[in-house]
Amino acid sequence: MNRKEIKKSIMPYVFLLVFVIGCLIAFNLFNNTIHELSYDDFIKNLNGGKITELVVTPKVRTETYKLEGKLDDYNDNETFILYLPFSDEFISKITNAKENTSNFELVIKNDPEASSWLAVIVDVVPILILAGATLWIFTRQIGGGAKSMDFGKSRAKLVEESRATFKDVAGLTEEKEEVQELIDFLKNPKKFTSMGARIPKGVLLVGPPGTGKTLLARAVAGEAKVPFYYISGSDFVELFVGIGASRVRDMFKQAKMNAPCLIFIDEIDAVGRQRGTGLGGGHDEREQTLNQLLTEMDGFGANEGIIIIAATNRPDVLDPALLRPGRFDRQVTVSLPDKNARIEILKVHAKNKTLAKEVTLENLAKRTPGFSGADLENLLNEAALLAVRRNKKEITMEDIDEATDRVLMGPAKVTKKYTDKEKRLVAFHEAGHAVMGLKLDGANEVQKITIIPRGHAGGYTMMTPKEESFNYTKKELLESICGLLGGRVAEEVTFGEITTGAHDDFKKATKIARSMVTEYGMSSLGPMMLEEPSENTFLGRDYTKNRNISDTVAHEIDEEMRSIINDCYEKTKKIITENKELLSLIANALLEDEIITKEEIDYLVEHKHLPKEDKKGQIIEEEIKEDKPKKTRKTKKEDTK
């Protein structure tokens, strides 16, 4: 047991003891009765022999006697007291009364104030105690006030030496090359100044969340081996006007003392938003903070050896003065990783994980387009948790597949029961997407189909682009719309009725069609930008959407969108009708197995049945002879359980 635990265990008993002693003292004080006698009463009782005890204490400073004692008719808790002036006659009366009248107990004390040291203690010590207590309370208040009113101090956290290096940053090859100059400058500034070059004062990292902006900034500090200040943009903003500006000044003051160094401001859009915007006027505190930041970055004062790296995923809302040369000179876009970058990221996060031999990071990277570095780390972590939950010694592809579904759609609701009709509807809906992916080159490729409910969806089809590219042709966009409409068309062709299961497909298809008309110029309206893709974040995304078009053109946009969707719907209906046998084959396989993967779909198309598996889970390619009993295949739903 340590000292703190011992102290905590003893304190209740100490408080109880103090409470009991206090109660006893209070009881004695309030239970005693003191009678004040007059001089005549005292002389009368003295001569009558009624005094049993008498204590005489001279008070030199006041030239009085203090008399305390008891009478014969007093109880134990009763005493009398009186004060008399100095008089030799009075002392003789008491002495004679004791000798002649009665033999009572007489005590004559010395004056406690006669000693010089005692006088000092009595007079000076209380004053010193009072002064000390006052000073202690005053300093406590000042110290507490300083802590509670310490708004103007910088909240930037100092890391003396960052442990992150470029080896920890995977997949950002071009981005690391952009910031390499900062490292060279921090290590050898004379190499740049001798050529008259000015190193960028600020670098703005722009990109979606989870792409590694903060990690890249830490790696820059680690490679340069310089102090690293970290702060969030929201740490500057306070209720009181001027506090944020004071924090900015204090942060740069501390940075100058540790120069050369790096300052990393995460989510700078919290403090760097454009000034003079918003309903009801501007925000004085935030604008003053931004003004001070602008001054510190490129004002009259010089900040030699200080480089600022900031990160945001909303560069469109930043103030233009913040982005001009001399402040944030350079913008580095940290985009979502491509296939090769995802492989490198997966290698970093798979170092401490036990993967089965069947798991290849290249295949996993192909199946995760649009995943950020944080998503990939979370995916492998979820797979590891599932493997532990299932008491496995290594992470299999089955665990990774399940983890991917959990990350995208949530856990499988295996206890939710379908009706037979609803189950067939979901199976044919998902099979419709698969048929369009197989028959159209531009449609997304189906990687996995399941009719086990996840989240709010009754079924789930994982579709990925066949090839990752920066640009898409008109044909590819139209075929993507057809692929999204495949589920609704399959319902209509098979059952003659439609359900609400295609609402998310319609949302994606409508967005593609609208972009084709208003942004890409892929309609009869011509190559025109009819709507800005950016949105006003100050007054609402849709409230002030830029729309510099007339009502007639808006009507024509709606007509073009309707025409694109209808044409794609008819094309999809034709393809589904011509491939009803394939549709039924995939749907029946889903009803049997509930989960099928891309490899199984390809095998199904070629052999008209799902691949058989032996006890070890290996696919048996040859047909089973008719005279042998057919092996039953364990369903994926049971595997999920």
XYZ file of C-alpha atoms in Angstrom:
641
model
C 0.000 0.000 0.000
C 1.512 3.337 -1.048
C 1.476 6.606 0.859
C -1.579 7.974 -0.906
C -3.622 4.876 -0.087
C -2.457 4.938 3.546
C -3.359 8.609 3.782
C -6.799 7.979 2.330
C -7.451 5.118 4.765
C -6.342 7.108 7.853
C -8.051 10.403 7.062
C -11.605 9.295 8.046
C -10.376 8.243 11.503
C -8.472 11.509 11.945
C -11.583 13.496 11.094
C -13.616 11.377 13.534
C -11.086 11.969 16.330
C -11.023 15.733 15.716
C -14.817 15.755 15.697
C -15.036 13.927 19.059
C -12.427 16.200 20.707
C -14.231 19.255 19.406
C -17.513 17.990 20.783
C -15.947 17.413 24.205
C -14.393 20.886 24.286
C -17.639 22.472 23.207
C -19.545 20.500 25.841
C -17.199 21.666 28.609
C -17.323 25.265 27.454
C -21.061 25.469 27.204
C -21.715 23.345 30.309
C -19.712 25.558 32.747
C -21.518 28.352 34.626
C -19.592 31.502 35.615
C -21.138 33.987 38.098
C -19.928 37.593 38.187
C -19.853 38.779 41.809
C -19.831 42.365 43.018
C -17.236 43.577 45.556
C -19.830 43.695 48.370
C -21.047 40.148 47.673
C -17.481 38.901 47.568
C -16.600 40.532 50.956
C -19.834 39.235 52.457
C -19.118 35.635 51.336
C -15.462 35.997 52.345
C -16.330 37.113 55.871
C -19.129 34.537 56.122
C -16.741 31.676 55.336
C -18.654 30.563 52.209
C -15.648 30.638 49.849
C -14.077 27.198 49.393
C -11.572 27.992 46.584
C -9.927 31.248 45.512
C -7.346 31.934 42.794
C -5.811 35.424 42.628
C -4.020 36.448 39.399
C -2.453 39.942 39.252
C -2.664 41.812 35.915
C 0.261 44.244 35.888
C -0.616 45.908 32.597
C -4.145 46.765 33.729
C -3.245 47.068 37.497
C -6.071 44.760 38.504
C -6.550 41.455 40.295
C -8.470 38.633 38.662
C -10.298 36.589 41.268
C -11.760 33.155 40.467
C -13.233 30.680 42.904
C -16.127 28.651 44.265
C -18.719 29.055 47.008
C -19.849 26.271 49.267
C -23.301 26.102 47.638
C -21.930 25.880 44.045
C -22.056 22.763 41.918
C -18.921 21.330 40.331
C -19.438 23.255 37.093
C -20.093 26.633 38.775
C -17.478 29.324 39.526
C -17.418 33.046 40.236
C -15.193 35.773 38.834
C -14.527 39.455 39.564
C -11.855 42.076 38.892
C -10.519 44.457 41.572
C -7.916 47.240 41.379
C -4.488 46.851 42.953
C -4.642 47.358 46.733
C -2.446 46.103 49.575
C -5.435 46.441 51.900
C -7.428 43.976 49.785
C -4.690 41.347 49.925
C -4.464 41.716 53.689
C -8.234 41.230 53.986
C -8.032 37.968 52.095
C -5.098 36.768 54.160
C -6.820 37.630 57.452
C -10.060 36.008 56.340
C -8.231 32.805 55.453
C -6.539 32.706 58.877
C -9.435 33.863 61.060
C -12.696 33.010 59.381
C -12.224 29.791 57.395
C -9.445 27.639 56.060
C -10.299 27.840 52.293
C -7.869 26.992 49.511
C -5.965 30.092 48.365
C -3.692 30.248 45.281
C -1.850 33.439 44.272
C -0.342 33.232 40.781
C 2.317 35.309 39.096
C 1.352 37.715 36.355
C 1.653 35.730 33.030
C 2.274 39.007 31.205
C 5.160 40.040 33.463
C 7.701 38.080 31.369
C 9.054 40.031 28.373
C 9.184 36.942 26.159
C 5.681 35.995 27.101
C 4.561 39.527 26.351
C 6.143 39.269 22.947
C 4.446 35.935 22.324
C 1.096 37.238 23.467
C 1.304 40.506 21.559
C 3.332 39.703 18.431
C 2.654 36.050 17.614
C -1.106 36.473 17.000
C -0.342 39.353 14.669
C 2.238 37.240 12.811
C -0.162 34.323 12.567
C -2.917 36.590 11.242
C -0.539 38.233 8.756
C 0.780 34.857 7.596
C -2.699 33.434 7.151
C -3.736 36.517 5.187
C -0.650 36.288 2.962
C -1.202 32.566 2.381
C -4.845 33.089 1.396
C -3.885 35.991 -0.858
C -1.162 34.020 -2.658
C -3.511 31.050 -3.063
C -6.113 33.281 -4.645
C -3.555 34.861 -6.942
C -2.171 31.452 -7.966
C -5.612 29.953 -8.530
C -6.679 33.033 -10.423
C -3.586 32.821 -12.568
C -4.417 29.229 -13.420
C -8.097 29.884 -14.025
C -7.442 33.125 -15.898
C -4.487 31.725 -17.832
C -6.298 32.143 -21.145
C -3.536 33.924 -23.010
C -0.939 31.164 -22.688
C -0.345 28.961 -25.700
C -1.797 25.475 -25.548
C 0.578 24.092 -28.147
C 2.151 20.819 -27.021
C 5.906 20.562 -27.446
C 7.459 17.320 -28.643
C 11.210 17.597 -28.205
C 11.968 14.908 -30.764
C 9.372 13.174 -32.911
C 9.894 9.435 -33.280
C 8.014 9.235 -36.588
C 10.047 9.080 -39.790
C 9.321 8.740 -43.480
C 9.516 4.945 -43.060
C 6.280 5.139 -41.079
C 4.550 7.089 -43.868
C 3.575 4.656 -46.596
C 2.113 5.498 -49.970
C 2.791 9.262 -49.985
C 5.770 9.287 -52.325
C 5.114 12.617 -54.071
C 3.989 14.286 -50.871
C 7.193 13.301 -49.090
C 9.221 14.759 -51.940
C 7.358 18.068 -51.580
C 8.223 18.439 -47.905
C 11.789 17.142 -48.283
C 12.929 20.737 -48.890
C 11.706 21.703 -45.434
C 13.881 19.023 -43.867
C 16.933 20.121 -45.858
C 16.352 23.732 -44.832
C 16.008 22.890 -41.152
C 19.207 20.828 -41.289
C 21.290 23.170 -43.472
C 19.692 26.617 -43.960
C 22.879 28.170 -45.384
C 22.597 26.023 -48.502
C 19.396 27.870 -49.421
C 20.236 31.347 -48.188
C 23.540 31.382 -50.097
C 21.582 31.044 -53.339
C 19.122 33.739 -52.311
C 16.313 31.197 -52.003
C 13.504 31.678 -49.493
C 12.132 28.522 -47.990
C 8.319 28.343 -47.753
C 7.125 29.760 -44.431
C 4.056 27.592 -44.428
C 2.875 24.363 -46.041
C -0.826 23.523 -46.161
C -1.704 19.830 -46.268
C -5.064 19.324 -47.960
C -6.910 16.032 -48.170
C -9.738 13.838 -46.875
C -9.705 12.662 -43.258
C -7.470 9.722 -42.451
C -5.034 10.135 -45.341
C -2.005 10.789 -43.109
C -1.630 14.573 -42.909
C -0.735 14.629 -39.208
C 1.590 11.643 -39.587
C 3.379 13.373 -42.462
C 3.952 16.508 -40.342
C 5.327 14.418 -37.461
C 7.601 12.589 -39.880
C 8.992 15.899 -41.148
C 9.897 16.879 -37.575
C 11.351 13.433 -36.927
C 13.499 13.497 -40.059
C 14.750 17.025 -39.335
C 15.289 16.215 -35.614
C 13.847 19.547 -34.473
C 11.233 20.422 -31.811
C 7.654 19.947 -32.903
C 4.716 22.034 -31.638
C 1.266 20.548 -32.071
C -2.023 22.440 -31.643
C -5.553 22.259 -32.990
C -7.258 25.223 -34.592
C -10.067 25.078 -32.043
C -7.563 25.634 -29.182
C -7.198 29.257 -30.246
C -10.891 30.142 -30.099
C -12.310 31.295 -26.750
C -15.359 33.100 -25.461
C -13.473 36.298 -24.604
C -12.277 38.532 -27.415
C -8.498 38.790 -27.689
C -7.627 35.520 -25.946
C -6.983 33.663 -29.198
C -4.702 36.427 -30.487
C -2.770 36.315 -27.211
C -2.323 32.567 -27.582
C -0.983 33.011 -31.110
C 1.579 35.563 -29.866
C 2.636 33.299 -27.022
C 2.943 30.284 -29.331
C 5.291 32.119 -31.706
C 7.223 33.510 -28.735
C 7.872 29.989 -27.466
C 8.697 28.772 -30.978
C 11.332 31.528 -31.418
C 13.033 30.360 -28.227
C 13.294 26.819 -29.664
C 14.032 27.733 -33.298
C 14.573 26.030 -35.656
C 11.316 24.205 -35.089
C 8.018 23.153 -36.652
C 4.519 24.277 -35.723
C 1.700 21.977 -36.806
C -1.847 23.406 -36.720
C -4.445 20.702 -37.240
C -7.906 21.611 -38.590
C -6.842 25.177 -39.318
C -10.251 25.898 -40.870
C -11.586 26.269 -37.297
C -9.690 29.556 -36.968
C -8.760 30.416 -40.564
C -12.204 30.719 -42.116
C -12.881 33.576 -44.463
C -13.586 36.852 -42.660
C -16.790 38.830 -43.012
C -19.034 35.846 -43.657
C -21.975 34.273 -41.918
C -25.441 35.361 -40.883
C -25.550 38.082 -38.226
C -22.066 39.489 -38.817
C -18.594 38.171 -38.145
C -17.071 36.531 -35.115
C -14.785 39.130 -33.502
C -12.746 36.665 -31.456
C -12.067 34.318 -34.376
C -11.271 37.186 -36.737
C -8.846 38.777 -34.271
C -7.133 35.423 -33.857
C -6.834 35.054 -37.633
C -5.482 38.605 -37.963
C -2.804 37.878 -35.362
C -1.885 34.629 -37.125
C -1.533 36.485 -40.432
C 0.686 39.096 -38.778
C 2.917 36.527 -37.103
C 3.361 34.520 -40.302
C 4.301 37.484 -42.489
C 4.298 40.800 -40.681
C 6.876 43.313 -39.498
C 8.502 40.803 -37.174
C 10.805 38.073 -38.440
C 10.256 34.431 -37.539
C 13.523 32.907 -38.673
C 13.722 29.127 -38.470
C 10.010 28.594 -37.829
C 8.049 26.594 -40.403
C 4.302 26.169 -40.081
C 2.528 23.070 -41.366
C -1.261 23.123 -41.302
C -3.854 20.523 -42.244
C -7.465 20.824 -43.378
C -9.999 18.963 -45.454
C -11.875 22.170 -46.345
C -9.441 24.505 -48.157
C -12.325 26.255 -49.912
C -13.425 27.974 -46.681
C -10.009 29.424 -45.767
C -9.363 33.161 -45.946
C -7.534 34.189 -49.154
C -4.995 36.206 -47.141
C -3.925 33.004 -45.427
C -3.106 31.284 -48.716
C -1.078 34.013 -50.371
C 2.680 33.640 -50.962
C 4.652 34.514 -47.859
C 2.253 32.736 -45.559
C 1.145 29.352 -46.794
C 3.285 29.348 -49.905
C 2.677 25.757 -50.832
C -0.316 23.450 -50.843
C 0.304 19.707 -50.782
C -2.686 17.557 -51.683
C -2.757 14.336 -49.675
C -5.326 12.315 -51.626
C -6.767 8.868 -51.071
C -4.220 6.144 -51.858
C -4.266 4.228 -55.130
C -3.749 0.485 -55.408
C 0.047 0.558 -55.058
C -0.133 2.990 -52.159
C -2.711 0.800 -50.429
C -0.362 -2.158 -50.715
C 2.401 -0.171 -49.000
C 0.040 1.007 -46.270
C -1.216 -2.526 -45.664
C 2.376 -3.752 -45.343
C 3.006 -1.206 -42.580
C -0.109 -2.137 -40.612
C 0.324 -5.899 -41.162
C 3.799 -6.059 -39.582
C 2.536 -7.058 -36.145
C -0.326 -9.277 -37.361
C -0.310 -13.004 -38.098
C -1.817 -13.465 -41.547
C -2.699 -16.786 -43.144
C -0.835 -17.846 -46.281
C -3.980 -17.432 -48.368
C -4.132 -13.696 -47.544
C -2.368 -11.559 -50.116
C -2.166 -7.833 -49.544
C -2.317 -7.185 -53.301
C -5.747 -8.788 -53.612
C -6.904 -6.941 -50.504
C -5.726 -3.641 -51.996
C -7.728 -4.343 -55.171
C -10.898 -4.803 -53.125
C -10.552 -1.613 -51.101
C -10.679 1.352 -53.520
C -11.555 4.611 -51.791
C -10.171 3.443 -48.432
C -7.907 5.888 -46.611
C -4.875 4.854 -44.575
C -6.931 5.055 -41.376
C -9.633 2.856 -42.953
C -7.088 0.209 -43.918
C -5.595 0.188 -40.417
C -9.072 -0.168 -38.943
C -9.895 -2.966 -41.407
C -6.909 -5.087 -40.360
C -7.593 -4.381 -36.697
C -11.224 -5.510 -37.047
C -10.040 -8.667 -38.818
C -7.623 -9.375 -35.960
C -10.400 -8.878 -33.394
C -12.649 -11.293 -35.306
C -9.870 -13.897 -35.459
C -9.347 -13.648 -31.702
C -13.092 -13.872 -31.106
C -13.197 -17.081 -33.177
C -10.170 -18.536 -31.317
C -7.999 -18.639 -34.423
C -4.222 -18.569 -34.481
C -4.015 -16.497 -37.680
C -6.092 -14.018 -39.664
C -7.772 -15.652 -42.651
C -9.387 -14.128 -45.727
C -12.767 -14.974 -44.244
C -11.981 -12.715 -41.283
C -10.905 -9.903 -43.605
C -14.070 -10.253 -45.715
C -16.240 -10.097 -42.624
C -14.244 -7.132 -41.282
C -14.719 -5.282 -44.597
C -18.467 -5.780 -44.391
C -18.535 -4.676 -40.756
C -16.596 -1.499 -41.546
C -18.788 -0.578 -44.527
C -22.233 -1.750 -43.437
C -22.071 -2.826 -39.806
C -22.307 -6.275 -38.195
C -24.407 -8.994 -39.809
C -27.877 -9.434 -38.308
C -27.939 -13.227 -38.479
C -30.900 -13.456 -36.105
C -33.152 -11.397 -38.361
C -35.574 -13.683 -40.165
C -36.775 -13.136 -43.722
C -40.012 -14.365 -45.139
C -39.473 -16.621 -48.145
C -40.896 -13.989 -50.482
C -38.726 -11.219 -49.074
C -35.643 -13.396 -49.256
C -36.251 -14.153 -52.948
C -36.787 -10.447 -53.673
C -33.484 -9.528 -52.063
C -31.654 -12.381 -53.820
C -32.891 -11.386 -57.294
C -32.246 -7.688 -56.555
C -28.606 -8.341 -55.702
C -28.268 -10.789 -58.602
C -29.410 -8.014 -60.943
C -26.376 -5.916 -59.988
C -24.111 -8.913 -60.615
C -25.546 -9.563 -64.090
C -24.982 -5.937 -65.147
C -21.431 -6.060 -63.822
C -20.770 -9.173 -65.895
C -22.357 -7.952 -69.128
C -21.164 -4.312 -69.212
C -17.509 -3.343 -69.403
C -18.071 0.090 -67.881
C -20.222 -1.068 -64.965
C -18.681 -1.647 -61.543
C -17.419 -5.149 -60.867
C -19.158 -7.172 -58.195
C -16.717 -8.451 -55.584
C -19.160 -9.980 -53.134
C -22.906 -10.476 -52.700
C -24.733 -11.249 -49.490
C -28.406 -11.377 -48.571
C -27.676 -11.345 -44.840
C -29.002 -8.012 -43.475
C -26.414 -5.434 -42.406
C -27.251 -2.067 -40.919
C -30.402 -0.744 -42.569
C -29.904 -2.807 -45.728
C -31.606 -6.127 -46.362
C -28.745 -7.214 -48.609
C -25.408 -5.917 -49.714
C -23.413 -5.974 -52.939
C -19.786 -4.868 -52.883
C -19.036 -3.246 -56.239
C -15.684 -1.759 -57.221
C -14.453 -0.148 -60.452
C -12.764 -2.562 -62.817
C -9.860 -0.117 -63.125
C -8.939 2.929 -61.062
C -8.634 6.050 -63.218
C -8.766 9.822 -62.901
C -11.133 10.363 -65.834
C -14.257 8.522 -66.921
C -15.798 8.398 -70.364
C -19.450 9.044 -71.050
C -19.955 5.367 -71.858
C -18.472 4.315 -68.510
C -20.720 6.721 -66.605
C -23.834 5.515 -68.430
C -22.938 1.874 -67.803
C -22.319 2.676 -64.141
C -25.870 4.003 -63.965
C -27.095 0.819 -65.635
C -25.272 -1.247 -63.036
C -26.956 0.694 -60.236
C -30.389 0.194 -61.803
C -29.890 -3.552 -62.227
C -31.453 -4.392 -58.855
C -34.733 -2.556 -59.467
C -35.022 -3.928 -63.021
C -34.436 -7.499 -61.788
C -37.314 -7.110 -59.316
C -39.652 -5.832 -62.017
C -38.713 -8.453 -64.622
C -38.883 -11.395 -62.210
C -41.804 -10.572 -59.930
C -43.699 -7.881 -61.802
C -43.494 -5.595 -58.754
C -40.971 -3.249 -57.203
C -39.745 -2.573 -53.644
C -38.048 0.208 -51.698
C -34.717 -1.590 -51.699
C -33.254 0.484 -54.539
C -33.407 3.912 -52.893
C -29.632 4.107 -52.344
C -29.012 2.942 -55.934
C -31.263 5.729 -57.226
C -29.428 8.296 -55.119
C -26.073 7.355 -56.654
C -27.469 7.090 -60.188
C -29.186 10.489 -59.953
C -25.988 12.119 -58.709
C -24.022 10.736 -61.668
C -26.702 11.853 -64.137
C -26.870 15.376 -62.704
C -23.089 15.736 -62.796
C -23.090 14.608 -66.436
C -25.545 17.374 -67.325
C -24.435 20.276 -65.111
C -20.673 19.719 -64.694
C -19.288 17.405 -67.370
C -21.165 18.758 -70.400
C -22.284 15.243 -71.449
C -25.802 16.116 -72.635
C -27.633 17.946 -75.419
C -27.303 21.187 -73.414
C -23.694 21.344 -74.528
C -20.323 21.753 -72.830
C -21.426 24.180 -70.130
C -20.820 24.454 -66.375
C -24.355 25.003 -65.162
C -23.732 24.404 -61.435
C -20.671 24.929 -59.296
C -19.569 21.783 -57.485
C -18.520 23.849 -54.435
C -20.995 24.615 -51.698
C -21.348 27.606 -49.401
C -20.600 26.338 -45.900
C -21.561 29.540 -44.107
C -25.257 29.712 -44.958
C -25.978 26.044 -45.587
C -25.036 23.601 -48.309
C -28.217 23.870 -50.345
C -29.518 27.239 -49.153
C -27.028 29.296 -51.157
C -25.960 26.796 -53.824
C -24.559 28.648 -56.820
C -27.131 28.450 -59.579
C -26.664 31.097 -62.227
C -29.287 29.660 -64.553
C -32.819 30.532 -65.522
C -35.894 28.510 -64.695
C -36.080 27.363 -68.318
C -32.550 25.946 -68.204
C -33.314 24.329 -64.836
C -36.292 22.613 -66.448
C -34.098 21.445 -69.323
C -31.590 20.030 -66.827
C -34.353 18.010 -65.195
C -35.500 16.759 -68.592
C -31.971 15.716 -69.551
C -31.490 13.881 -66.263
C -34.796 12.094 -66.729
C -33.829 11.160 -70.271
C -30.472 9.707 -69.162
C -32.024 7.669 -66.343
C -34.877 6.394 -68.553
C -32.540 5.371 -71.392
C -30.294 3.525 -68.948
C -33.324 1.869 -67.378
C -34.534 0.578 -70.752
C -31.041 -0.668 -71.633
C -30.778 -2.409 -68.273
C -34.196 -3.987 -68.720
C -33.186 -5.364 -72.099
C -29.972 -6.904 -70.739
C -31.716 -8.427 -67.712
C -34.484 -9.894 -69.899
C -31.937 -11.459 -72.263
C -30.028 -12.977 -69.327
C -32.856 -14.241 -67.124
C -31.237 -17.658 -66.921
C -28.008 -16.152 -65.538
C -30.054 -13.974 -63.179
C -31.895 -17.009 -61.806
C -28.637 -18.979 -61.518
C -26.985 -16.314 -59.373
C -30.140 -15.678 -57.333
C -30.624 -19.391 -56.566
C -26.983 -19.647 -55.551
C -27.569 -16.764 -53.145
C -30.663 -18.463 -51.730
C -28.584 -21.568 -51.137
C -25.356 -20.038 -49.826
C -26.409 -16.487 -48.778
C -22.883 -15.182 -49.498
C -20.962 -15.583 -52.756
C -17.725 -13.939 -53.836
C -16.424 -12.779 -57.211
C -14.455 -16.008 -57.715
C -17.563 -18.072 -57.050
C -19.605 -15.910 -59.437
C -17.048 -16.450 -62.201
C -17.056 -20.203 -61.497
C -20.843 -20.208 -61.483
C -21.011 -18.532 -64.902
C -18.616 -21.069 -66.380
C -19.812 -24.317 -64.751
C -23.471 -23.461 -63.988
C -23.005 -24.436 -60.331
C -21.017 -23.353 -57.313
C -17.639 -24.987 -56.663
C -17.635 -27.932 -54.289
C -15.376 -27.955 -51.220
C -13.762 -30.790 -49.339
C -13.441 -31.014 -45.572
C -10.384 -28.769 -45.616
C -12.228 -26.078 -47.568
C -10.345 -26.754 -50.846
C -12.334 -26.411 -54.068
C -12.838 -29.694 -55.940
C -12.774 -28.939 -59.650
C -13.911 -32.333 -60.968
C -17.549 -33.325 -61.065
C -18.717 -35.744 -58.397
C -19.839 -39.068 -59.770
C -23.553 -39.794 -59.666
C -23.160 -43.087 -57.759
C -21.506 -41.281 -54.808
C -23.557 -39.256 -52.333
C -23.250 -35.523 -52.886
C -21.378 -33.553 -50.269
C -23.323 -30.877 -48.498
C -21.634 -27.507 -48.510
C -21.508 -25.462 -45.300
C -23.322 -22.197 -45.848
C -21.625 -18.860 -45.365
C -24.325 -17.894 -42.889
C -23.146 -20.681 -40.587
C -19.585 -19.450 -41.056
C -20.667 -15.962 -40.062
C -22.198 -17.331 -36.899
